[in-house]
Coordinates of C-alpha atoms in Angstrom, one line a residue:
X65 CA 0.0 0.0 0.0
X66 CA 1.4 3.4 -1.3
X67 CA 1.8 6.2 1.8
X68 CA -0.5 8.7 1.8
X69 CA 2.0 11.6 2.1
X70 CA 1.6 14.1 3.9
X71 CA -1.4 15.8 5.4
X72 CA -0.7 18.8 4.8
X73 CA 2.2 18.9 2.1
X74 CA 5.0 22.3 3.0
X75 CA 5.6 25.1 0.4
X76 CA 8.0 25.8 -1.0
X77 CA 7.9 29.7 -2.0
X78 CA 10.6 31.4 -4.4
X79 CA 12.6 33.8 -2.9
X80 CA 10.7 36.8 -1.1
X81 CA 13.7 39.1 -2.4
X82 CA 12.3 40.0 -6.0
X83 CA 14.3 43.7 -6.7
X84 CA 17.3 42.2 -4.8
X85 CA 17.3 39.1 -7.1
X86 CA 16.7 41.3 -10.3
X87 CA 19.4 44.1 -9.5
X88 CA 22.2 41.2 -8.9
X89 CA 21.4 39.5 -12.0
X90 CA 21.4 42.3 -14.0
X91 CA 24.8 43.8 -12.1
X92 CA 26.3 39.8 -13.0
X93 CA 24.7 40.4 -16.5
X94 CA 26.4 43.8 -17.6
X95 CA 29.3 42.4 -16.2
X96 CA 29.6 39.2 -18.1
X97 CA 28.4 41.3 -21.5
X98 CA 31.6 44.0 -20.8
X99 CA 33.9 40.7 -21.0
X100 CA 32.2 38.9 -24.1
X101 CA 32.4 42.4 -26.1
X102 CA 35.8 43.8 -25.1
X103 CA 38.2 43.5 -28.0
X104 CA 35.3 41.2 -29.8
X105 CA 36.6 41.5 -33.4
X106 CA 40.3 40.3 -32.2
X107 CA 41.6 38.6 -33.5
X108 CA 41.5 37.8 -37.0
X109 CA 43.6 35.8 -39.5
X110 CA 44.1 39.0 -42.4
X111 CA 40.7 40.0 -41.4
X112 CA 39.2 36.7 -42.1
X113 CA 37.8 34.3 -39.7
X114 CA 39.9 31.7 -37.4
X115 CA 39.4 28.0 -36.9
X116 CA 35.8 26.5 -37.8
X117 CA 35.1 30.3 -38.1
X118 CA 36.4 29.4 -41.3
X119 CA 32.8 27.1 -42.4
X120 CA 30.4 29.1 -40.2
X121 CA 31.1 32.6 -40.6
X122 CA 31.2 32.2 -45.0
X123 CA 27.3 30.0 -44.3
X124 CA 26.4 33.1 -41.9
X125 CA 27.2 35.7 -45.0
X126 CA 25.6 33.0 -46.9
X127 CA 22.2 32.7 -45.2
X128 CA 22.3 37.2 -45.2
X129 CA 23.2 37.3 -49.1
X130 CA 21.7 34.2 -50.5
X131 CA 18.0 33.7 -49.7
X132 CA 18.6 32.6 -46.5
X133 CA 20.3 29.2 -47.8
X134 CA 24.1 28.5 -46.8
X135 CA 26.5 26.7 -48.7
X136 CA 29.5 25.1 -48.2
X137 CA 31.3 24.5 -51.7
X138 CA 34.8 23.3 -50.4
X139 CA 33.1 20.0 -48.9
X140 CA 29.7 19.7 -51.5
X141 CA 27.6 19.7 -48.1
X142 CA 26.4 21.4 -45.4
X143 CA 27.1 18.9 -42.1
X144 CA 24.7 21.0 -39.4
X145 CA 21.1 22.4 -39.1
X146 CA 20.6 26.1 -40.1
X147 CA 19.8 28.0 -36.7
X148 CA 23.1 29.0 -35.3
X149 CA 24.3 30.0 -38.8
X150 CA 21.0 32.1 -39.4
X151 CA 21.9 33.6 -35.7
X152 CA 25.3 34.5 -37.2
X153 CA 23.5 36.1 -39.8
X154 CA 22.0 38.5 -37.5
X155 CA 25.2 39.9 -36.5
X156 CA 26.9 40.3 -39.7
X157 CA 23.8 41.8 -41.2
X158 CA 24.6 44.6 -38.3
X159 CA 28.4 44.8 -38.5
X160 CA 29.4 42.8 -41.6
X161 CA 31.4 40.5 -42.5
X162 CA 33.5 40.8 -40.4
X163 CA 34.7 39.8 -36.8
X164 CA 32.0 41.9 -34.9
X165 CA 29.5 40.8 -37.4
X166 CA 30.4 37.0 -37.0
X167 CA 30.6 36.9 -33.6
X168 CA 28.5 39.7 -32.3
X169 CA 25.4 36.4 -31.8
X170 CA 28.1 34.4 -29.9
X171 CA 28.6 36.7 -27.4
X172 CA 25.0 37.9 -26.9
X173 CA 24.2 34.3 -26.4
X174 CA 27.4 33.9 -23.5
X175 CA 25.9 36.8 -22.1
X176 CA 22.4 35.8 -21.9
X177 CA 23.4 32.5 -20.5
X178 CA 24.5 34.0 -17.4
X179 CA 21.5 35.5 -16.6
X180 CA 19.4 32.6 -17.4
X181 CA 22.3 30.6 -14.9
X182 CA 22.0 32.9 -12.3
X183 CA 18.1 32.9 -12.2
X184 CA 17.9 28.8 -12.4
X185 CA 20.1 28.0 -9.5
X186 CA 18.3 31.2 -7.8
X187 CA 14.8 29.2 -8.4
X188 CA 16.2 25.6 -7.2
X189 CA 17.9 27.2 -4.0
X190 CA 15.5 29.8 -3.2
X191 CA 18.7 32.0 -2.6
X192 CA 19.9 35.3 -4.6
X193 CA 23.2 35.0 -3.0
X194 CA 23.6 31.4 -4.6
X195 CA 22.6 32.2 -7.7
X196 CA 25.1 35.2 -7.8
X197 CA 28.0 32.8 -7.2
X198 CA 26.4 31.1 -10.0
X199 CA 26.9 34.3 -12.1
X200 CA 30.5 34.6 -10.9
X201 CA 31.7 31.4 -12.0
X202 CA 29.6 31.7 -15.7
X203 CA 31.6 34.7 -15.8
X204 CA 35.1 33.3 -14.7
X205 CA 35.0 30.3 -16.6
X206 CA 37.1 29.9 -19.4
X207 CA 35.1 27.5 -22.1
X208 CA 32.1 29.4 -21.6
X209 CA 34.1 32.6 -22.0
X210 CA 36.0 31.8 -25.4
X211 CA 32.6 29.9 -26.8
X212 CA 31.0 33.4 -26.3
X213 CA 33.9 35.3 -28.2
X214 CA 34.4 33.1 -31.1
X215 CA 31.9 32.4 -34.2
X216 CA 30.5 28.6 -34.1
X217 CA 27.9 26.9 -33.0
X218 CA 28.5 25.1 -29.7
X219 CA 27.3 28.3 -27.4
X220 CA 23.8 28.5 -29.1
X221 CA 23.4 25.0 -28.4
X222 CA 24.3 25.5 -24.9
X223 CA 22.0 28.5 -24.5
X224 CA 19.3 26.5 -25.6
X225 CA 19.5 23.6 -23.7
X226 CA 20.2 25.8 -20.7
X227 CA 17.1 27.6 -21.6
X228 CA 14.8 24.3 -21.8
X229 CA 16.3 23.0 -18.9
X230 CA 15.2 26.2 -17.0
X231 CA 11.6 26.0 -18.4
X232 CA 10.8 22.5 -17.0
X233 CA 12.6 23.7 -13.1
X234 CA 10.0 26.6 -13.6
X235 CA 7.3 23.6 -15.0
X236 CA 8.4 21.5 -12.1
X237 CA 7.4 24.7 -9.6
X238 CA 4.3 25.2 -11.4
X239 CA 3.2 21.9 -11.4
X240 CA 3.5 21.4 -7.9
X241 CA 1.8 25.0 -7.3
X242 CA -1.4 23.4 -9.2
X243 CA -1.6 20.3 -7.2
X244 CA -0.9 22.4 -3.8
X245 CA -4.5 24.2 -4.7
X246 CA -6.0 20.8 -5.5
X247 CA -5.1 19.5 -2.0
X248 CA -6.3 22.3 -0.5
X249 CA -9.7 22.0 -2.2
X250 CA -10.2 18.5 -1.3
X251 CA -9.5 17.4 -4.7
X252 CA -6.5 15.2 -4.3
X253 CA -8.8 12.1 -3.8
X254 CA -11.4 12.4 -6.5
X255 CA -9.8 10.6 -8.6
X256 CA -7.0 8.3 -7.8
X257 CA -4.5 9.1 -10.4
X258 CA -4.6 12.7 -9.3
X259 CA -6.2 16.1 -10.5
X260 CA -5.4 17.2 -14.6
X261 CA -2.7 20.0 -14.3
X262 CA -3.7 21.7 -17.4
X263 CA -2.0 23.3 -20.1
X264 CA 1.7 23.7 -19.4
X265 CA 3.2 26.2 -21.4
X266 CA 6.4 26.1 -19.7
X267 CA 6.8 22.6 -20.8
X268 CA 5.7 23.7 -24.1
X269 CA 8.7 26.5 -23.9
X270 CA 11.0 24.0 -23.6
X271 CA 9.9 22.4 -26.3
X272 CA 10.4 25.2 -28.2
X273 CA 14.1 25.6 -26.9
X274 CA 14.9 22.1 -27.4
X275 CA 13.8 22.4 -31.5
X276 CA 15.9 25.4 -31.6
X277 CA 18.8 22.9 -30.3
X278 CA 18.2 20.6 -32.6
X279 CA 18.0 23.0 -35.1
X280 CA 21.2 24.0 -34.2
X281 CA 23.6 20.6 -33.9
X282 CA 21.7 17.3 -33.9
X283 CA 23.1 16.2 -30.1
X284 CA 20.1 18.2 -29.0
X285 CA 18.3 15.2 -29.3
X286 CA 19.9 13.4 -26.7
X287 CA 18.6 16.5 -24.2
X288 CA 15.2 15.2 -25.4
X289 CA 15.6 12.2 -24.5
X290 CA 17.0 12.7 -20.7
X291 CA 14.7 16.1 -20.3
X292 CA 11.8 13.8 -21.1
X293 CA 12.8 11.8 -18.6
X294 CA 13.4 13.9 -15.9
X295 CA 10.2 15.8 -16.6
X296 CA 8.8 12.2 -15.9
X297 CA 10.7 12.1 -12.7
X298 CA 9.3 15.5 -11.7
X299 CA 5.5 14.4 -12.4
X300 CA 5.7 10.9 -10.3
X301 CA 7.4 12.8 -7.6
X302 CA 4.8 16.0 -7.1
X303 CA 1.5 12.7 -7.2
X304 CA 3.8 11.0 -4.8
X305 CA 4.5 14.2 -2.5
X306 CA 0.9 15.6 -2.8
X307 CA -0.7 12.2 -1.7
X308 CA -2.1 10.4 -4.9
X309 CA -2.8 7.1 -4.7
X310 CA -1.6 5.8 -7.7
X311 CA 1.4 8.4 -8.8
X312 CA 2.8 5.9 -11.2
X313 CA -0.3 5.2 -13.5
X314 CA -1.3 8.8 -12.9
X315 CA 1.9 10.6 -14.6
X316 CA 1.5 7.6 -16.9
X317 CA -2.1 8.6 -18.0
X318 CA -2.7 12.4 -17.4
X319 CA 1.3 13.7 -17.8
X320 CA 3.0 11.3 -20.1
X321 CA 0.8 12.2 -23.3
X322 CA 0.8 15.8 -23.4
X323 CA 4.4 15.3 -22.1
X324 CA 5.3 13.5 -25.8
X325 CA 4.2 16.0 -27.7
X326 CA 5.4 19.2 -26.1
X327 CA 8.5 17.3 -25.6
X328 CA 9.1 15.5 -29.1
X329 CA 6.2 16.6 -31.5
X330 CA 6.8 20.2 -30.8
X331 CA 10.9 19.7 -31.3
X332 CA 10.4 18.1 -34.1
X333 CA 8.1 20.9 -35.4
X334 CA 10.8 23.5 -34.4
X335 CA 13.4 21.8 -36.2
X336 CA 11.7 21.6 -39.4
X337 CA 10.7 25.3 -39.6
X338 CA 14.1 26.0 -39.0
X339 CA 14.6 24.6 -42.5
X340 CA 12.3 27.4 -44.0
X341 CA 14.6 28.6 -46.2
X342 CA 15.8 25.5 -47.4
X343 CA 12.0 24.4 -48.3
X344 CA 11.5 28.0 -49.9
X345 CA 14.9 27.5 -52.3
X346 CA 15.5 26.2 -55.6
X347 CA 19.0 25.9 -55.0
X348 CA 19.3 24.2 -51.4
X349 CA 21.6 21.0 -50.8
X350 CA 19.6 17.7 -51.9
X351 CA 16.7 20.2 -52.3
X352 CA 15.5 18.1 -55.4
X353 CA 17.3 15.2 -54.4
X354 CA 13.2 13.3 -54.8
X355 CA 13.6 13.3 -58.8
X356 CA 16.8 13.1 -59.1
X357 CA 18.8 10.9 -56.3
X358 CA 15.9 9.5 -54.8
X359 CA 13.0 8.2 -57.2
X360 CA 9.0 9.0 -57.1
X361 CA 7.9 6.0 -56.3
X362 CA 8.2 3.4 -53.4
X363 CA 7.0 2.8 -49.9
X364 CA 7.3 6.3 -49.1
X365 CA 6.1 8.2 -52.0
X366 CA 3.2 9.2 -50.1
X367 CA 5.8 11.5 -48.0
X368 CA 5.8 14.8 -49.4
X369 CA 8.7 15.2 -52.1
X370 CA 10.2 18.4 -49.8
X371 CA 10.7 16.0 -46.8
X372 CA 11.4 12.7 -48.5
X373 CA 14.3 15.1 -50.1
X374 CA 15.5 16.6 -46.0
X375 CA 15.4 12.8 -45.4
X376 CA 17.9 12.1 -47.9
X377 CA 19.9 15.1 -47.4
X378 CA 20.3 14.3 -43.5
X379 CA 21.2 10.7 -44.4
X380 CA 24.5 12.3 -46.3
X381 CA 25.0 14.3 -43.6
X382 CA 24.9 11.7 -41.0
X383 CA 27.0 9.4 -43.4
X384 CA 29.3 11.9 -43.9
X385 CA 29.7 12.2 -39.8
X386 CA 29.5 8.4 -39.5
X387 CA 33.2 8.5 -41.4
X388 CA 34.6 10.6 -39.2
X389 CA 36.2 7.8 -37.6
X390 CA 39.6 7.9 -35.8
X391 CA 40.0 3.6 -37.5
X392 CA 39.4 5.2 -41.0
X393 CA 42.5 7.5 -40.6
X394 CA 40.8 10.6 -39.4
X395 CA 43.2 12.2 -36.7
X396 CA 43.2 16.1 -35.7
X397 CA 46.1 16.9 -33.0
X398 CA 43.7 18.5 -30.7
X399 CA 40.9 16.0 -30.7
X400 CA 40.0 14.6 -27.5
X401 CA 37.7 11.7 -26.4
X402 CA 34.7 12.5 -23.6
X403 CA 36.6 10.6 -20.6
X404 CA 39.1 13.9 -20.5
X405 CA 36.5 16.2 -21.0
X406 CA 35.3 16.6 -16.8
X407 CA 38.4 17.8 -16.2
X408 CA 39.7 19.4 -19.3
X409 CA 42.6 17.4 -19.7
X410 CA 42.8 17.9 -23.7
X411 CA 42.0 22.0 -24.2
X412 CA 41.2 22.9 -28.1
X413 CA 43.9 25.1 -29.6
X414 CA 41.4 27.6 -31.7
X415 CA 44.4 30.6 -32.7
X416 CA 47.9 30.6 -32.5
X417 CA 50.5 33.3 -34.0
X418 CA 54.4 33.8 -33.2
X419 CA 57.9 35.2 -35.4
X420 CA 58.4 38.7 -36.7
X421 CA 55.0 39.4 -37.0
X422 CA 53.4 39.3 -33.6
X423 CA 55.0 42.6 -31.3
X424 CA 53.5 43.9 -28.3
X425 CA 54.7 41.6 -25.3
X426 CA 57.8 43.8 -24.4
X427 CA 60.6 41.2 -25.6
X428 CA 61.9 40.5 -29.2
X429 CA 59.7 37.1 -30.0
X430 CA 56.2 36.9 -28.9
X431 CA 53.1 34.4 -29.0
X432 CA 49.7 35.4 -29.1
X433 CA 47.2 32.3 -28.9
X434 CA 43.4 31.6 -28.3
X435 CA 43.0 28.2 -26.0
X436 CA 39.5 26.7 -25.4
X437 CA 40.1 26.0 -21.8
X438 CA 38.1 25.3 -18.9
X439 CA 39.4 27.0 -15.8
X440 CA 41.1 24.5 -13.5
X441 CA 39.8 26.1 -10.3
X442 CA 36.5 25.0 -11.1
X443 CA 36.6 21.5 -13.6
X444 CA 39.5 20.4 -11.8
X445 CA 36.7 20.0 -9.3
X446 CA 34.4 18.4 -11.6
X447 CA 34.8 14.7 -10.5
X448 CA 34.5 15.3 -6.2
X449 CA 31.1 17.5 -7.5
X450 CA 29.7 14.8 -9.4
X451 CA 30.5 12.4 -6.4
X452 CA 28.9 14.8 -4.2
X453 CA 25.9 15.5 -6.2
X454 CA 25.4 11.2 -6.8
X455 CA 25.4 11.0 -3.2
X456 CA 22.9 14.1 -2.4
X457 CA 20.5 13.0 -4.7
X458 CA 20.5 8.8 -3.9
X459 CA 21.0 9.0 -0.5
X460 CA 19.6 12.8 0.0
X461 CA 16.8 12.8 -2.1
X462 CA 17.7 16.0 -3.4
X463 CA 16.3 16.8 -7.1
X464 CA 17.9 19.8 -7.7
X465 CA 21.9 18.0 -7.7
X466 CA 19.6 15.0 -9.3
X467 CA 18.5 17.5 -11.8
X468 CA 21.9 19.4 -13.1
X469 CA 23.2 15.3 -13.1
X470 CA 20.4 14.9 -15.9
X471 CA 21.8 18.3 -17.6
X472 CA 25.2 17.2 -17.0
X473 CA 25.2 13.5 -18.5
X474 CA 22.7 15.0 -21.2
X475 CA 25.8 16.8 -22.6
X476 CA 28.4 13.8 -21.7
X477 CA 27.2 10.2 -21.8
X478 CA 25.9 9.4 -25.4
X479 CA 29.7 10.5 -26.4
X480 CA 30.9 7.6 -25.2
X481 CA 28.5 5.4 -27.0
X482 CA 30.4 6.5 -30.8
X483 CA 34.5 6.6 -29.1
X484 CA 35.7 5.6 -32.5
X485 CA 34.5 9.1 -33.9
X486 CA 36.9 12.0 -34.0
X487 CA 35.8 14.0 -31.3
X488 CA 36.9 17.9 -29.7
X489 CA 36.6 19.7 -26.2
X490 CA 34.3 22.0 -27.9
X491 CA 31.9 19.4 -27.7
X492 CA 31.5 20.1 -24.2
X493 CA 30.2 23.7 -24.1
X494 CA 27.3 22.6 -23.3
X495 CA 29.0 20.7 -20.1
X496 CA 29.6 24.2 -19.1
X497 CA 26.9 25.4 -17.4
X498 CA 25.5 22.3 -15.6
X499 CA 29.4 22.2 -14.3
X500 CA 28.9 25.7 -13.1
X501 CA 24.7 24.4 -11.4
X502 CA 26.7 21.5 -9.5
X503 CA 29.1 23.7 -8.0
X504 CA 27.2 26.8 -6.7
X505 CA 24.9 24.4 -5.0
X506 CA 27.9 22.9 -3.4
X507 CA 29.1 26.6 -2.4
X508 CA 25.3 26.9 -0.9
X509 CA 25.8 23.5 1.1
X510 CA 29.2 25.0 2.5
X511 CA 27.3 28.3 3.0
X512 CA 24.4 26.8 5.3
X513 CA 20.8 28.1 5.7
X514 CA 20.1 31.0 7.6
X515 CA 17.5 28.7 10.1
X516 CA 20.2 26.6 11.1
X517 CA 20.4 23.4 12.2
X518 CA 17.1 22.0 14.9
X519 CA 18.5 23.3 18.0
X520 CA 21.1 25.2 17.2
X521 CA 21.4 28.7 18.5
X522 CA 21.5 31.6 17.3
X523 CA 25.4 32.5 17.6
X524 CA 26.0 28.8 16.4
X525 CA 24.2 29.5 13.1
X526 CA 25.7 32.9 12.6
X527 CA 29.2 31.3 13.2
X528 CA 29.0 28.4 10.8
X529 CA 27.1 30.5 8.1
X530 CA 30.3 33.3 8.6
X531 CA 32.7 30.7 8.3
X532 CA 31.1 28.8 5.3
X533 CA 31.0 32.7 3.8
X534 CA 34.5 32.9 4.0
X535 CA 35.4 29.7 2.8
X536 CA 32.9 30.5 -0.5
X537 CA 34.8 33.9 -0.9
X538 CA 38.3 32.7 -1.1
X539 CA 37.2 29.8 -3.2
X540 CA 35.5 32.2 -5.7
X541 CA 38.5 34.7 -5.4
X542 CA 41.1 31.5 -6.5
X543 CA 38.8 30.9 -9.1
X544 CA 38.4 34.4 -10.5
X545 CA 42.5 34.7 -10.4
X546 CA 43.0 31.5 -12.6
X547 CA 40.9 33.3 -14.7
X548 CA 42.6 36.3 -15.1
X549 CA 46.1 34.1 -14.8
X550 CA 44.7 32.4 -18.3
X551 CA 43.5 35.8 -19.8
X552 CA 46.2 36.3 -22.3
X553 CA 45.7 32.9 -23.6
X554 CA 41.7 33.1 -24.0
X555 CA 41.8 36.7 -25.7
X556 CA 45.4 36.1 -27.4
X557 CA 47.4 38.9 -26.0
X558 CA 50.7 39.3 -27.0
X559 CA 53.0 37.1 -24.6
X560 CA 56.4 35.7 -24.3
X561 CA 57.3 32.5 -25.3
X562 CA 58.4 32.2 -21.5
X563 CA 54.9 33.0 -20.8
X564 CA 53.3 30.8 -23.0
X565 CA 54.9 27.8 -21.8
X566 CA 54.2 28.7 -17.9
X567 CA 50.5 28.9 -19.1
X568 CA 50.6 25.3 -20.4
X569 CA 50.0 23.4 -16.9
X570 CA 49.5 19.7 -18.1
X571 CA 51.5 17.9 -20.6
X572 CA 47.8 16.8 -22.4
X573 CA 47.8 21.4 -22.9
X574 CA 50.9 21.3 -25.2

C-alpha cells in the first residue's frame, strides 16, 4: 500500500527578495556582457575568420546574401542544421562580415546564459546570494568565456538547452503549485491518479528551446531524451508528494501524453521550420534530391517530395559524420575523447600566431594564442562534485543535484557510445553550465541556511554560516585569479614564449 503523504504537504515559495534578485542579475549580467564584447573582433587571421570560423562565418554571410540558404562548396555539403548560422547572420547583417558581425550572436548568447544561470540555480535554491555565485563562475570560466567570443555553433546550443532546462525547473514549480490548490480544495482524492494540471506552457517552452537545439547541432536530441525523462521524474514525484494514490499510473495517464508531444512533437516541429529557407529555395543542398537521387515511387512516395528530399539530405549528412572515424584514418592533433573532457585534460587550440609578426609583449619574439580552456579552479573539481551530487540526490533525495546530473550527463554520456569518432573539447560547451549548477549548490551547502540546524542557537548559526561565507569567498577569489592568470591565452594577447609555456599546466595542454 502506497503512503498517503503528507497531510498537509510544505511550500516551497521562491525567494521573497524580487528587486534584490533582479538588481544582482542584471549587475552579473552587464558584467559578463563588458567581458564577451571587449576586443570582440580580435583577432582575425588577415581579417578573415579563425578556426571552424572558417565554415560558419562564409554560411552566416551565406544565409544574409543568399535567400537565407548557406553553402558550403569546399566539402559539397552542409554537415549542421541552419539555426546558429542564421543567428550569425543577424550579426553580420549589423556589423558585416566581419569579426564583430560574426561573432556579435556568440557573445549575446554567452551573455544571456548567465542570466538565465543565475536565475535557475536562484529558483532551485531559493537563494539570490547562490545564484550570484552562479553568475561569478559563468563569468570566470574559461570555455564558456572563449565559446562566447568566437563564431560557431556550440554556445547557441548551450544556450538552448540551458534555456529548456530552465523551463521545465519553472514547470516543475508550477506543477506542484497546481496540485498544492488541488489538495487544498479536497481534490486530491477524486480521482486516484490525481487532478489534470492543465496546459503547461512552460513545458511547451521547452519544447520550443529544445527544436531550436536541434535546429542547431543534432546532439540536442539526446537533451530530449534525458529532459523527457526527468520531466517524468518530476510528475511521479509531485503525485507522490501531494498524496495520490496511484502516482505511477497517474503521470502515466494524465502527464505522459501531453508530455510526448510538447517534448518530441513540438521539437520536431521547431526543427523543421528551421529549414524554411531550405524548403523555400530552388537551389538548397539535396533540395531536389526526390527526382533526381531519390525516385518518385516506393514505400514512401506518399511523404511529401520536400521532406522525402530533407530525409535524404540528412542521411548524407549523417553518413558523412558516420566516417569521421579515428580507424578510418581521421586524426586532428587536438581532438580529444569525452573521458578527458570533466576535467579538461585535452583543451582545443582555436588561434595561434608567433615570429616577426606578432610585437607587443615587451621582448623581441612573442606568441599570441586563443586556447578553449576550462578554468582549472573550477573543472579540476568536476569529479568530487559529481560524487557529491550522486550522493545528495541517492542518499539525500535531493532533485535539484539530481536534476543538473540529468543536464550534466545529457551533454556527456551518449559521447561515449560513438568513441571511434573523431571527437573535440568544444563538444563540451554545453557541459559548461550544468558544471557551473553543480558547483554553486555545493558553495550553498558549505554556506548553510540561515535557520540553522534543529536546535542550534542563534550565535551557532551565525558562526557556521560566517565561516562557510569565508570559505565561499576565497574559493570564488582563487577561481576568479585562474581566470585572469589564463587571460592572455583566452583573448590572445601578446605574450612571451616564456609566458606561454608557464601557461601550459599539463602535458595533455601542449
Amino acid at each position: 500500500m502506497i503512503s498517503p503523504g503528507p497531510a498537509a504537504p510544505v511550500p516551497d515559495p521562491p525567494p521573497a527578495d524580487r528587486l534584490r534578485g533582479w538588481v544582482v542579475t542584471l549587475f552579473l549580467t552587464a558584467v559578463a556582457a563588458i567581458t564577451r564584447f571587449t576586443m570582440l573582433g580580435y583577432p582575425t587571421d588577415a581579417g578573415t575568420p579563425v578556426f571552424d570560423e572558417k565554415h560558419y562565418a562564409p554560411q552566416g554571410w551565406q544565409v544574409l546574401t543568399g535567400g537565407g540558404v548557406e553553402d558550403n562548396p569546399g566539402y559539397g555539403l552542409v554537415v549542421h542544421p541552419p539555426v546558429g548560422k542564421q543567428l550569425i547572420a543577424l550579426g553580420e547583417a549589423v556589423f558585416g562580415y566581419n569579426g564583430w558581425g560574426w561573432r556579435f550572436a556568440a557573445a549575446v548568447a554567452g551573455t544571456i546564459l548567465v542570466l538565465l544561470v543565475i536565475r535557475i540555480v536562484r529558483r532551485m535554491t531559493r537563494s539570490t546570494l547562490v545564484g550570484a555565485i552562479a553568475g561569478i563562475l559563468m563569468i570566470a570560466d574559461g570555455v564558456m568565456f572563449v565559446s562566447s567570443r568566437i563564431g560557431m555553433l556550440d554556445i547557441f546550443m548551450a544556450l538552448f538547452v540551458v534555456a529548456a532546462f530552465g523551463c521545465l525547473v519553472v514547470d516543475r514549480d508550477q506543477v506542484r503549485a497546481r496540485m498544492a490548490v488541488a489538495f487544498a480544495e479536497g481534490r486530491i482524492g477524486v480521482s486516484e491518479y490525481g487532478p489534470r494540471l492543465g496546459v503547461r506552457w512552460w513545458r511547451f517552452g521547452a519544447g520550443v528551446m529544445l527544436g531550436l537545439a536541434c535546429g542547431t547541432k543534432w546532439s540536442g536530441m539526446y537533451f530530449i531524451a534525458f529532459f523527457g525523462l526527468m520531466c517524468v521524474a518530476f510528475d511521479v514525484a509531485a503525485r507522490r508528494y501531494h498524496g495520490v494514490r496511484r502516482p505511477w499510473v497517474g503521470t502515466a495517464l494524465r502527464d505522459i501524453g501531453p508530455g510526448l508531444y510538447a517534448l518530441v512533437l513540438v521539437p520536431l516541429g521547431v526543427y523543421l521550420a528551421s529549414y524554411w529557407a531550405w524548403f523555400a529555395s530552388e537551389t538548397g543542398v539535396n533540395r531536389h534530391a526526390v527526382g533526381d537521387e531519390v525516385g518518385f515511387g516506393g514505400s514512401f512516395s506518399f511523404v511529401p517530395d520536400a521532406l522525402r528530399s530533407l530525409w535524404y539530405y540528412s542521411g548524407n549528412v549523417l553518413e558523412f559524420h558516420s566516417g569521421l572515424t579515428n580507424s578510418a584514418g581521421n586524426h586532428h592533433p587536438w581532438e580529444s575523447k569525452p573521458w578527458t573532457w570533466p576535467m579538461g585534460l585535452r583543451p582545443m587550440l582555436y588561434y595561434f600566431a608567433e615570429g616577426d609578426q606578432v610585437s607587443g609583449c615587451g621582448a623581441q619574439s612573442c606568441v599570441k594564442a586563443i586556447m578553449l580552456i576550462g578554468t582549472p579552479a573550477m573543472w579540476w573539481l568536476a569529479l568530487p562534485m559529481l560524487a557529491w551530487a550522486l550522493w545528495r540526490s541517492v542518499v539525500g533525495r535531493d532533485w535539484r543535484y539530481a536534476a543538473v546530473l540529468v543536464g550534466y550527463a545529457a551533454a556527456w554520456l551518449p559521447w561515449f557510445v560513438t568513441m571511434d569518432r573523431q571527437m573535440y573539447y568544444f563538444y563540451a560547451v554545453a557541459l559548461a553550465p550544468f558544471l557551473v549548477m553543480g558547483l554553486a549548490l555545493v558553495c550553498g551547502e558549505v554556506i548553510g541556511s540561515a535557520r540553522g540546524r534543529l536546535g542550534a542557537t542563534r550565535a551557532a548559526t551565525d558562526e557556521r554560516r560566517g565561516t562557510g561565507l569565508l570559505a565561499v569567498a576565497l574559493y570564488l577569489g582563487l577561481v576568479v585569479a585562474n581566470f585572469v592568470w589564463l587571460w592572455p591565452i583566452l583573448t590572445a594577447l601578446p605574450i612571451t614564449p616564456e609566458m606561454w609555456q608557464q601557461q601550459l599546466w599539463l602535458p595533455s595542454w601542449r
